[in-house]
């Protein structure tokens, strides 16, 4: 077996740049979402269709990103 | 120099059945291995198998010997590591294997991402390798920086500190990578540290940039190898990636990974912090 229909793209979600990777292995689709900077995977989903796994992964990503606080950088 | 520590996906595909080579996948996402992995590759879980699970520390020597032995790795085996996120935790494993003196360790350039994107063969079955005997050396502390040494380096300005986190973490705008839990009380960076985000060292396909490009990046922030270098990030895995590049691609002699990193420094009472 091998990864098929491999696709990646960059988007912005709630002002945060994200990187979405989706592919299929066998009959299962996988979607992972990284924060672009630093590039850490923080949301993932697996399921029967591309649309479904991307929808679920994006929902998770949004939930986690909304918990990220921004602080003033001046001392 | 990079030929001694990096192998291509193509090279790996030609050595899947090489008895002298053992391939190991180490991912940030510990479930990724189960989806499918390089045929014959063992999977190591960084949260349970590549650390001391009681004390915050690298894997204990005995545990490492057991892990490598069970993976069919002896002292003479070439170990090829790869993983997701441009080899973050593969580099973390590389660093630990070097800390324990393993001779021949390499990273598959581009990691899991490149292997998948190229549509290469995957296996869902964990391999059964014959048990081997492994004898680790004592920890090589010339590769690892501890808090007192970092504090002294700050005070004496005796080392180049490299903060490899994102610019927003460096300035203290965020306390952890977006979407991940905050694991420190204060944001900012260690005084005097230079910002060189790890991601700048990688191409879009996950491979390392050329030695010339990487050297130019570090030269640009004044990290030239003329004095000891200490790399740090949040928990020590991104800095393993940068440590690898500084030590094994650029060939700088005295490079240490400060794995205590910002989760240690940013939680210390009265530790000096620089912002932005």
mmCIF file of C-alpha atoms in Angstrom:
data_model
loop_
_atom_site.group_PDB
_atom_site.id
_atom_site.type_symbol
_atom_site.label_atom_id
_atom_site.label_comp_id
_atom_site.label_asym_id
_atom_site.label_seq_id
_atom_site.Cartn_x
_atom_site.Cartn_y
_atom_site.Cartn_z
ATOM 1 C CA UNK A 1 0.000 0.000 0.000
ATOM 2 C CA UNK A 2 1.000 3.617 -0.383
ATOM 3 C CA UNK A 3 -0.289 7.114 0.262
ATOM 4 C CA UNK A 4 -2.467 8.300 -2.596
ATOM 5 C CA UNK A 5 -4.216 11.556 -3.461
ATOM 6 C CA UNK A 6 -1.581 13.323 -1.361
ATOM 7 C CA UNK A 7 -2.321 17.037 -1.261
ATOM 8 C CA UNK A 8 -1.182 19.924 0.884
ATOM 9 C CA UNK A 9 -2.152 23.568 1.072
ATOM 10 C CA UNK A 10 -1.779 26.604 3.298
ATOM 11 C CA UNK A 11 -4.703 28.572 4.681
ATOM 12 C CA UNK A 12 -5.449 31.035 7.423
ATOM 13 C CA UNK A 13 -7.722 30.036 10.280
ATOM 14 C CA UNK A 14 -8.724 32.685 12.807
ATOM 15 C CA UNK A 15 -5.693 34.769 11.761
ATOM 16 C CA UNK A 16 -3.302 31.831 12.266
ATOM 17 C CA UNK A 17 -1.566 30.380 9.210
ATOM 18 C CA UNK A 18 -2.098 26.644 8.976
ATOM 19 C CA UNK A 19 -0.858 23.856 6.736
ATOM 20 C CA UNK A 20 -3.315 21.139 5.738
ATOM 21 C CA UNK A 21 -2.176 17.749 4.493
ATOM 22 C CA UNK A 22 -4.658 15.142 3.289
ATOM 23 C CA UNK A 23 -4.060 11.723 1.778
ATOM 24 C CA UNK A 24 -5.576 8.294 1.486
ATOM 25 C CA UNK A 25 -4.051 4.998 2.547
ATOM 26 C CA UNK A 26 -6.165 2.035 1.519
ATOM 27 C CA UNK A 27 -9.783 3.016 2.014
ATOM 28 C CA UNK A 28 -9.124 5.539 4.747
ATOM 29 C CA UNK A 29 -8.444 9.259 4.425
ATOM 30 C CA UNK A 30 -6.161 11.110 6.819
ATOM 31 C CA UNK A 31 -5.957 14.827 7.398
ATOM 32 C CA UNK A 32 -3.387 16.564 9.557
ATOM 33 C CA UNK A 33 -3.130 20.242 10.322
ATOM 34 C CA UNK A 34 0.092 21.952 11.334
ATOM 35 C CA UNK A 35 0.619 25.434 12.587
ATOM 36 C CA UNK A 36 2.860 26.906 9.918
ATOM 37 C CA UNK A 37 5.182 28.472 12.416
ATOM 38 C CA UNK A 38 6.684 26.359 13.927
ATOM 39 C CA UNK A 39 5.193 23.527 11.873
ATOM 40 C CA UNK A 40 3.784 21.312 14.588
ATOM 41 C CA UNK A 41 0.893 18.989 13.922
ATOM 42 C CA UNK A 42 -1.895 19.815 16.339
ATOM 43 C CA UNK A 43 -5.069 18.464 14.752
ATOM 44 C CA UNK A 44 -5.765 15.298 12.862
ATOM 45 C CA UNK A 45 -8.679 13.190 11.696
ATOM 46 C CA UNK A 46 -9.295 10.020 9.788
ATOM 47 C CA UNK A 47 -12.398 8.811 8.005
ATOM 48 C CA UNK A 48 -14.042 7.601 4.822
ATOM 49 C CA UNK A 49 -13.916 10.770 2.698
ATOM 50 C CA UNK A 50 -11.597 13.695 2.107
ATOM 51 C CA UNK A 51 -14.349 16.210 2.874
ATOM 52 C CA UNK A 52 -15.212 14.544 6.162
ATOM 53 C CA UNK A 53 -11.671 14.303 7.525
ATOM 54 C CA UNK A 54 -10.825 17.871 6.537
ATOM 55 C CA UNK A 55 -14.016 19.165 8.154
ATOM 56 C CA UNK A 56 -13.302 17.335 11.419
ATOM 57 C CA UNK A 57 -9.610 18.291 11.479
ATOM 58 C CA UNK A 58 -10.441 21.946 10.783
ATOM 59 C CA UNK A 59 -12.997 21.988 13.593
ATOM 60 C CA UNK A 60 -10.423 20.615 16.001
ATOM 61 C CA UNK A 61 -7.799 23.048 14.770
ATOM 62 C CA UNK A 62 -10.104 25.986 15.274
ATOM 63 C CA UNK A 63 -10.958 24.855 18.781
ATOM 64 C CA UNK A 64 -7.288 24.563 19.740
ATOM 65 C CA UNK A 65 -6.250 27.793 18.063
ATOM 66 C CA UNK A 66 -8.897 29.728 19.943
ATOM 67 C CA UNK A 67 -7.151 28.726 23.158
ATOM 68 C CA UNK A 68 -3.885 30.288 22.016
ATOM 69 C CA UNK A 69 -3.306 33.570 23.794
ATOM 70 C CA UNK A 70 -1.348 36.494 22.420
ATOM 71 C CA UNK A 71 0.618 38.632 24.851
ATOM 72 C CA UNK A 72 2.024 42.131 24.467
ATOM 73 C CA UNK A 73 5.706 41.931 23.633
ATOM 74 C CA UNK A 74 6.838 45.217 25.156
ATOM 75 C CA UNK A 75 8.452 44.800 28.589
ATOM 76 C CA UNK B 1 29.926 15.561 5.537
ATOM 77 C CA UNK B 2 26.155 15.270 5.062
ATOM 78 C CA UNK B 3 26.636 11.984 3.229
ATOM 79 C CA UNK B 4 27.648 10.425 6.540
ATOM 80 C CA UNK B 5 24.467 11.431 8.335
ATOM 81 C CA UNK B 6 21.718 11.901 5.754
ATOM 82 C CA UNK B 7 20.223 9.337 3.397
ATOM 83 C CA UNK B 8 17.624 9.978 0.731
ATOM 84 C CA UNK B 9 14.222 8.321 0.452
ATOM 85 C CA UNK B 10 15.544 6.645 -2.663
ATOM 86 C CA UNK B 11 18.500 5.221 -0.753
ATOM 87 C CA UNK B 12 16.165 3.876 1.926
ATOM 88 C CA UNK B 13 13.937 2.229 -0.651
ATOM 89 C CA UNK B 14 16.991 0.366 -1.942
ATOM 90 C CA UNK B 15 18.030 -0.794 1.549
ATOM 91 C CA UNK B 16 14.739 -2.028 2.974
ATOM 92 C CA UNK B 17 16.103 -5.553 3.233
ATOM 93 C CA UNK B 18 19.660 -4.683 4.166
ATOM 94 C CA UNK B 19 20.480 -6.672 7.298
ATOM 95 C CA UNK B 20 23.035 -4.069 8.380
ATOM 96 C CA UNK B 21 20.479 -1.276 8.321
ATOM 97 C CA UNK B 22 17.631 -0.813 10.769
ATOM 98 C CA UNK B 23 15.007 1.835 10.069
ATOM 99 C CA UNK B 24 13.080 3.495 12.884
ATOM 100 C CA UNK B 25 10.180 5.939 12.693
ATOM 101 C CA UNK B 26 9.795 8.522 15.441
ATOM 102 C CA UNK B 27 6.853 10.892 15.080
ATOM 103 C CA UNK B 28 5.432 13.822 16.960
ATOM 104 C CA UNK B 29 2.054 12.285 16.209
ATOM 105 C CA UNK B 30 2.527 8.923 17.846
ATOM 106 C CA UNK B 31 -0.423 7.443 15.929
ATOM 107 C CA UNK B 32 1.122 8.095 12.514
ATOM 108 C CA UNK B 33 3.221 4.925 12.493
ATOM 109 C CA UNK B 34 0.084 2.792 12.703
ATOM 110 C CA UNK B 35 -1.337 4.347 9.510
ATOM 111 C CA UNK B 36 1.492 2.856 7.541
ATOM 112 C CA UNK B 37 5.260 3.111 7.694
ATOM 113 C CA UNK B 38 8.372 2.328 5.714
ATOM 114 C CA UNK B 39 8.365 -1.477 5.335
ATOM 115 C CA UNK B 40 10.494 -3.065 8.018
ATOM 116 C CA UNK B 41 10.701 0.089 10.100
ATOM 117 C CA UNK B 42 10.214 -0.153 13.832
ATOM 118 C CA UNK B 43 8.193 2.557 15.535
ATOM 119 C CA UNK B 44 9.457 4.318 18.646
ATOM 120 C CA UNK B 45 7.140 6.394 20.789
ATOM 121 C CA UNK B 46 8.939 9.504 22.030
ATOM 122 C CA UNK B 47 6.528 9.995 24.938
ATOM 123 C CA UNK B 48 7.098 6.569 26.451
ATOM 124 C CA UNK B 49 10.161 4.988 24.881
ATOM 125 C CA UNK B 50 12.637 7.790 24.283
ATOM 126 C CA UNK B 51 12.598 9.395 27.695
ATOM 127 C CA UNK B 52 12.713 8.648 31.358
ATOM 128 C CA UNK B 53 9.042 8.356 32.222
ATOM 129 C CA UNK B 54 9.542 9.279 35.887
ATOM 130 C CA UNK B 55 12.223 11.959 35.980
ATOM 131 C CA UNK B 56 12.448 14.545 33.221
ATOM 132 C CA UNK B 57 15.454 13.181 31.407
ATOM 133 C CA UNK B 58 16.609 11.384 28.298
ATOM 134 C CA UNK B 59 16.046 7.658 28.077
ATOM 135 C CA UNK B 60 18.024 5.795 30.767
ATOM 136 C CA UNK B 61 20.952 3.761 29.484
ATOM 137 C CA UNK B 62 19.460 0.383 30.379
ATOM 138 C CA UNK B 63 16.150 1.247 28.774
ATOM 139 C CA UNK B 64 17.919 2.346 25.605
ATOM 140 C CA UNK B 65 19.844 -0.916 25.489
ATOM 141 C CA UNK B 66 16.582 -2.829 25.816
ATOM 142 C CA UNK B 67 14.837 -0.751 23.155
ATOM 143 C CA UNK B 68 17.643 -1.109 20.647
ATOM 144 C CA UNK B 69 18.112 -4.787 21.400
ATOM 145 C CA UNK B 70 14.407 -5.460 20.915
ATOM 146 C CA UNK B 71 14.561 -3.521 17.646
ATOM 147 C CA UNK B 72 17.267 -5.843 16.390
ATOM 148 C CA UNK B 73 19.943 -3.200 16.638
ATOM 149 C CA UNK B 74 23.456 -4.061 17.721
ATOM 150 C CA UNK B 75 26.348 -1.672 18.146
ATOM 151 C CA UNK B 76 27.407 -2.125 14.533
ATOM 152 C CA UNK B 77 23.991 -1.597 12.960
ATOM 153 C CA UNK B 78 23.404 1.488 10.855
ATOM 154 C CA UNK B 79 20.299 3.140 12.266
ATOM 155 C CA UNK B 80 18.233 5.238 9.872
ATOM 156 C CA UNK B 81 15.707 7.509 11.554
ATOM 157 C CA UNK B 82 12.784 9.339 10.048
ATOM 158 C CA UNK B 83 9.590 10.938 11.247
ATOM 159 C CA UNK B 84 6.922 13.539 10.713
ATOM 160 C CA UNK B 85 7.233 17.322 11.072
ATOM 161 C CA UNK B 86 10.413 17.420 9.020
ATOM 162 C CA UNK B 87 12.093 14.909 11.291
ATOM 163 C CA UNK B 88 11.721 16.780 14.574
ATOM 164 C CA UNK B 89 11.637 13.706 16.743
ATOM 165 C CA UNK B 90 13.829 11.707 14.415
ATOM 166 C CA UNK B 91 16.449 14.351 15.185
ATOM 167 C CA UNK B 92 15.584 14.032 18.870
ATOM 168 C CA UNK B 93 16.247 10.272 18.639
ATOM 169 C CA UNK B 94 19.433 10.931 16.649
ATOM 170 C CA UNK B 95 20.662 13.222 19.401
ATOM 171 C CA UNK B 96 19.957 10.632 22.097
ATOM 172 C CA UNK B 97 21.663 7.855 20.156
ATOM 173 C CA UNK B 98 24.715 10.085 19.809
ATOM 174 C CA UNK B 99 24.546 10.963 23.510
ATOM 175 C CA UNK B 100 24.872 7.228 24.139
ATOM 176 C CA UNK B 101 27.642 6.868 21.576
ATOM 177 C CA UNK B 102 26.012 4.965 18.728
ATOM 178 C CA UNK B 103 28.435 5.069 15.846
ATOM 179 C CA UNK B 104 26.353 5.073 12.691
ATOM 180 C CA UNK B 105 23.082 6.980 12.848
ATOM 181 C CA UNK B 106 21.488 8.699 9.874
ATOM 182 C CA UNK B 107 18.355 10.634 9.118
ATOM 183 C CA UNK B 108 16.197 10.028 6.070
ATOM 184 C CA UNK B 109 16.133 13.474 4.502
ATOM 185 C CA UNK B 110 12.562 14.736 4.149
ATOM 186 C CA UNK B 111 11.236 12.197 6.605
ATOM 187 C CA UNK B 112 7.775 10.707 6.583
ATOM 188 C CA UNK B 113 6.331 13.611 4.636
ATOM 189 C CA UNK B 114 8.578 13.047 1.646
ATOM 190 C CA UNK B 115 8.102 9.279 1.712
ATOM 191 C CA UNK B 116 4.312 9.709 1.638
ATOM 192 C CA UNK B 117 4.334 12.503 -0.921
ATOM 193 C CA UNK B 118 6.433 10.368 -3.246
ATOM 194 C CA UNK B 119 3.868 7.574 -3.007
ATOM 195 C CA UNK B 120 6.396 5.057 -1.774
ATOM 196 C CA UNK B 121 5.484 1.690 -0.370
ATOM 197 C CA UNK B 122 4.024 1.517 3.138
ATOM 198 C CA UNK B 123 3.413 -1.331 5.535
ATOM 199 C CA UNK B 124 0.889 -1.528 8.359
ATOM 200 C CA UNK B 125 2.616 -4.434 10.045
ATOM 201 C CA UNK B 126 5.109 -4.004 12.843
ATOM 202 C CA UNK B 127 8.200 -6.016 11.888
ATOM 203 C CA UNK B 128 9.593 -8.833 13.974
ATOM 204 C CA UNK B 129 13.335 -8.455 14.241
ATOM 205 C CA UNK B 130 15.540 -10.965 15.979
ATOM 206 C CA UNK B 131 16.608 -9.797 19.427
ATOM 207 C CA UNK B 132 20.075 -8.239 19.427
ATOM 208 C CA UNK B 133 22.486 -7.364 22.163
ATOM 209 C CA UNK B 134 23.257 -3.705 22.597
ATOM 210 C CA UNK B 135 25.756 -2.070 24.909
ATOM 211 C CA UNK B 136 25.450 1.689 25.196
ATOM 212 C CA UNK B 137 28.286 3.961 26.224
ATOM 213 C CA UNK B 138 27.981 6.354 29.140
ATOM 214 C CA UNK B 139 26.236 9.605 28.311
ATOM 215 C CA UNK B 140 28.342 12.075 26.373
ATOM 216 C CA UNK B 141 27.685 15.362 28.121
ATOM 217 C CA UNK B 142 29.610 17.273 25.467
ATOM 218 C CA UNK B 143 26.406 17.081 23.419
ATOM 219 C CA UNK B 144 24.034 18.249 26.124
ATOM 220 C CA UNK B 145 23.717 21.507 28.029
ATOM 221 C CA UNK B 146 22.222 21.695 31.494
ATOM 222 C CA UNK B 147 20.760 24.707 33.240
ATOM 223 C CA UNK B 148 23.863 25.737 35.282
ATOM 224 C CA UNK B 149 25.997 25.768 32.151
ATOM 225 C CA UNK B 150 23.455 27.849 30.269
ATOM 226 C CA UNK B 151 23.220 30.319 33.154
ATOM 227 C CA UNK B 152 26.980 30.622 33.209
ATOM 228 C CA UNK B 153 27.085 31.089 29.448
ATOM 229 C CA UNK B 154 24.587 33.938 29.750
ATOM 230 C CA UNK B 155 26.593 35.568 32.500
ATOM 231 C CA UNK B 156 29.985 35.165 30.836
ATOM 232 C CA UNK B 157 28.742 35.500 27.251
ATOM 233 C CA UNK B 158 30.848 32.428 26.641
ATOM 234 C CA UNK B 159 28.578 30.671 24.153
ATOM 235 C CA UNK B 160 26.300 31.484 21.251
ATOM 236 C CA UNK B 161 22.768 30.735 22.355
ATOM 237 C CA UNK B 162 20.443 29.870 19.505
ATOM 238 C CA UNK B 163 16.703 30.021 20.056
ATOM 239 C CA UNK B 164 15.147 27.905 17.326
ATOM 240 C CA UNK B 165 11.496 28.534 18.206
ATOM 241 C CA UNK B 166 9.223 30.662 16.063
ATOM 242 C CA UNK B 167 9.638 34.457 16.112
ATOM 243 C CA UNK B 168 6.381 34.816 18.075
ATOM 244 C CA UNK B 169 7.648 32.484 20.785
ATOM 245 C CA UNK B 170 11.000 34.277 20.809
ATOM 246 C CA UNK B 171 9.382 37.651 21.410
ATOM 247 C CA UNK B 172 6.978 36.271 23.994
ATOM 248 C CA UNK B 173 3.885 37.034 21.959
ATOM 249 C CA UNK B 174 2.841 33.410 22.452
ATOM 250 C CA UNK B 175 3.908 30.902 25.080
ATOM 251 C CA UNK B 176 3.675 27.788 22.924
ATOM 252 C CA UNK B 177 3.217 26.966 19.252
ATOM 253 C CA UNK B 178 -0.307 27.944 18.144
ATOM 254 C CA UNK B 179 -2.842 25.267 19.048
ATOM 255 C CA UNK B 180 -0.610 23.567 21.609
ATOM 256 C CA UNK B 181 -0.874 23.834 25.399
ATOM 257 C CA UNK B 182 1.084 26.547 27.165
ATOM 258 C CA UNK B 183 3.859 24.962 29.169
ATOM 259 C CA UNK B 184 5.623 27.957 30.673
ATOM 260 C CA UNK B 185 4.823 30.852 32.943
ATOM 261 C CA UNK B 186 6.676 33.549 31.053
ATOM 262 C CA UNK B 187 7.315 34.358 27.420
ATOM 263 C CA UNK B 188 10.442 35.738 25.804
ATOM 264 C CA UNK B 189 13.884 34.294 25.406
ATOM 265 C CA UNK B 190 17.144 33.688 27.224
ATOM 266 C CA UNK B 191 19.129 36.944 27.315
ATOM 267 C CA UNK B 192 21.569 37.211 24.442
ATOM 268 C CA UNK B 193 20.041 34.375 22.434
ATOM 269 C CA UNK B 194 19.855 34.747 18.676
ATOM 270 C CA UNK B 195 16.669 33.798 16.892
ATOM 271 C CA UNK B 196 17.072 31.245 14.130
ATOM 272 C CA UNK B 197 13.793 29.365 13.716
ATOM 273 C CA UNK B 198 14.405 25.714 12.960
ATOM 274 C CA UNK B 199 12.007 25.800 9.999
ATOM 275 C CA UNK B 200 14.335 28.093 8.074
ATOM 276 C CA UNK B 201 16.724 25.170 7.728
ATOM 277 C CA UNK B 202 14.204 23.061 5.838
ATOM 278 C CA UNK B 203 12.887 23.073 2.305
ATOM 279 C CA UNK B 204 9.178 22.721 1.572
ATOM 280 C CA UNK B 205 9.570 18.996 0.991
ATOM 281 C CA UNK B 206 11.020 18.539 4.471
ATOM 282 C CA UNK B 207 14.629 18.056 3.382
ATOM 283 C CA UNK B 208 17.449 20.094 4.821
ATOM 284 C CA UNK B 209 18.594 23.102 2.858
ATOM 285 C CA UNK B 210 22.101 22.997 1.442
ATOM 286 C CA UNK B 211 25.077 23.478 3.729
ATOM 287 C CA UNK B 212 25.807 26.793 2.012
ATOM 288 C CA UNK B 213 22.283 28.057 2.641
ATOM 289 C CA UNK B 214 22.293 26.921 6.277
ATOM 290 C CA UNK B 215 25.689 28.470 6.919
ATOM 291 C CA UNK B 216 24.527 31.769 5.441
ATOM 292 C CA UNK B 217 21.509 31.771 7.763
ATOM 293 C CA UNK B 218 23.631 31.254 10.862
ATOM 294 C CA UNK B 219 26.324 33.650 9.704
ATOM 295 C CA UNK B 220 23.574 36.216 9.326
ATOM 296 C CA UNK B 221 22.845 36.133 13.049
ATOM 297 C CA UNK B 222 26.482 35.911 14.066
ATOM 298 C CA UNK B 223 26.588 32.204 14.889
ATOM 299 C CA UNK B 224 29.782 31.128 13.205
ATOM 300 C CA UNK B 225 31.159 28.339 15.337
ATOM 301 C CA UNK B 226 33.953 30.496 16.713
ATOM 302 C CA UNK B 227 32.679 29.757 20.211
ATOM 303 C CA UNK B 228 30.533 27.032 21.766
ATOM 304 C CA UNK B 229 26.944 26.906 20.585
ATOM 305 C CA UNK B 230 23.926 25.984 22.687
ATOM 306 C CA UNK B 231 20.631 25.402 20.879
ATOM 307 C CA UNK B 232 17.282 25.397 22.632
ATOM 308 C CA UNK B 233 13.561 25.471 21.856
ATOM 309 C CA UNK B 234 10.592 24.571 24.050
ATOM 310 C CA UNK B 235 11.300 20.963 25.028
ATOM 311 C CA UNK B 236 14.455 20.156 23.094
ATOM 312 C CA UNK B 237 13.188 18.417 19.980
ATOM 313 C CA UNK B 238 13.196 21.301 17.491
ATOM 314 C CA UNK B 239 16.603 22.225 18.838
ATOM 315 C CA UNK B 240 17.778 18.657 18.151
ATOM 316 C CA UNK B 241 17.012 19.380 14.498
ATOM 317 C CA UNK B 242 19.089 22.568 14.595
ATOM 318 C CA UNK B 243 21.794 20.894 16.702
ATOM 319 C CA UNK B 244 22.034 18.221 14.013
ATOM 320 C CA UNK B 245 22.453 20.828 11.281
ATOM 321 C CA UNK B 246 25.048 22.828 13.196
ATOM 322 C CA UNK B 247 27.104 19.847 14.270
ATOM 323 C CA UNK B 248 26.771 17.407 11.412
ATOM 324 C CA UNK B 249 26.012 19.528 8.350
ATOM 325 C CA UNK B 250 28.119 22.572 9.149
ATOM 326 C CA UNK B 251 30.630 20.570 11.160
ATOM 327 C CA UNK B 252 30.840 22.922 14.118
ATOM 328 C CA UNK B 253 32.649 21.106 16.860
ATOM 329 C CA UNK B 254 31.203 22.355 20.091
ATOM 330 C CA UNK B 255 27.421 22.308 19.800
ATOM 331 C CA UNK B 256 25.095 21.319 22.614
ATOM 332 C CA UNK B 257 21.392 20.785 22.842
ATOM 333 C CA UNK B 258 19.790 22.366 25.896
ATOM 334 C CA UNK B 259 16.840 20.012 26.215
ATOM 335 C CA UNK B 260 15.569 21.713 29.351
ATOM 336 C CA UNK B 261 14.824 24.533 26.928
ATOM 337 C CA UNK B 262 12.091 27.103 27.458
ATOM 338 C CA UNK B 263 9.892 24.811 29.548
ATOM 339 C CA UNK B 264 12.701 24.907 32.095
ATOM 340 C CA UNK B 265 13.952 28.485 31.722
ATOM 341 C CA UNK B 266 10.526 30.072 31.290
ATOM 342 C CA UNK B 267 9.291 28.522 34.522
ATOM 343 C CA UNK B 268 12.252 29.441 36.713
ATOM 344 C CA UNK B 269 11.666 31.964 39.445
ATOM 345 C CA UNK B 270 13.769 35.091 38.859
ATOM 346 C CA UNK B 271 15.507 33.754 35.774
ATOM 347 C CA UNK B 272 16.404 36.676 33.508
ATOM 348 C CA UNK B 273 14.183 36.965 30.459
ATOM 349 C CA UNK B 274 14.670 39.162 27.444
ATOM 350 C CA UNK B 275 11.731 40.602 25.510
ATOM 351 C CA UNK B 276 11.175 41.052 22.672
#
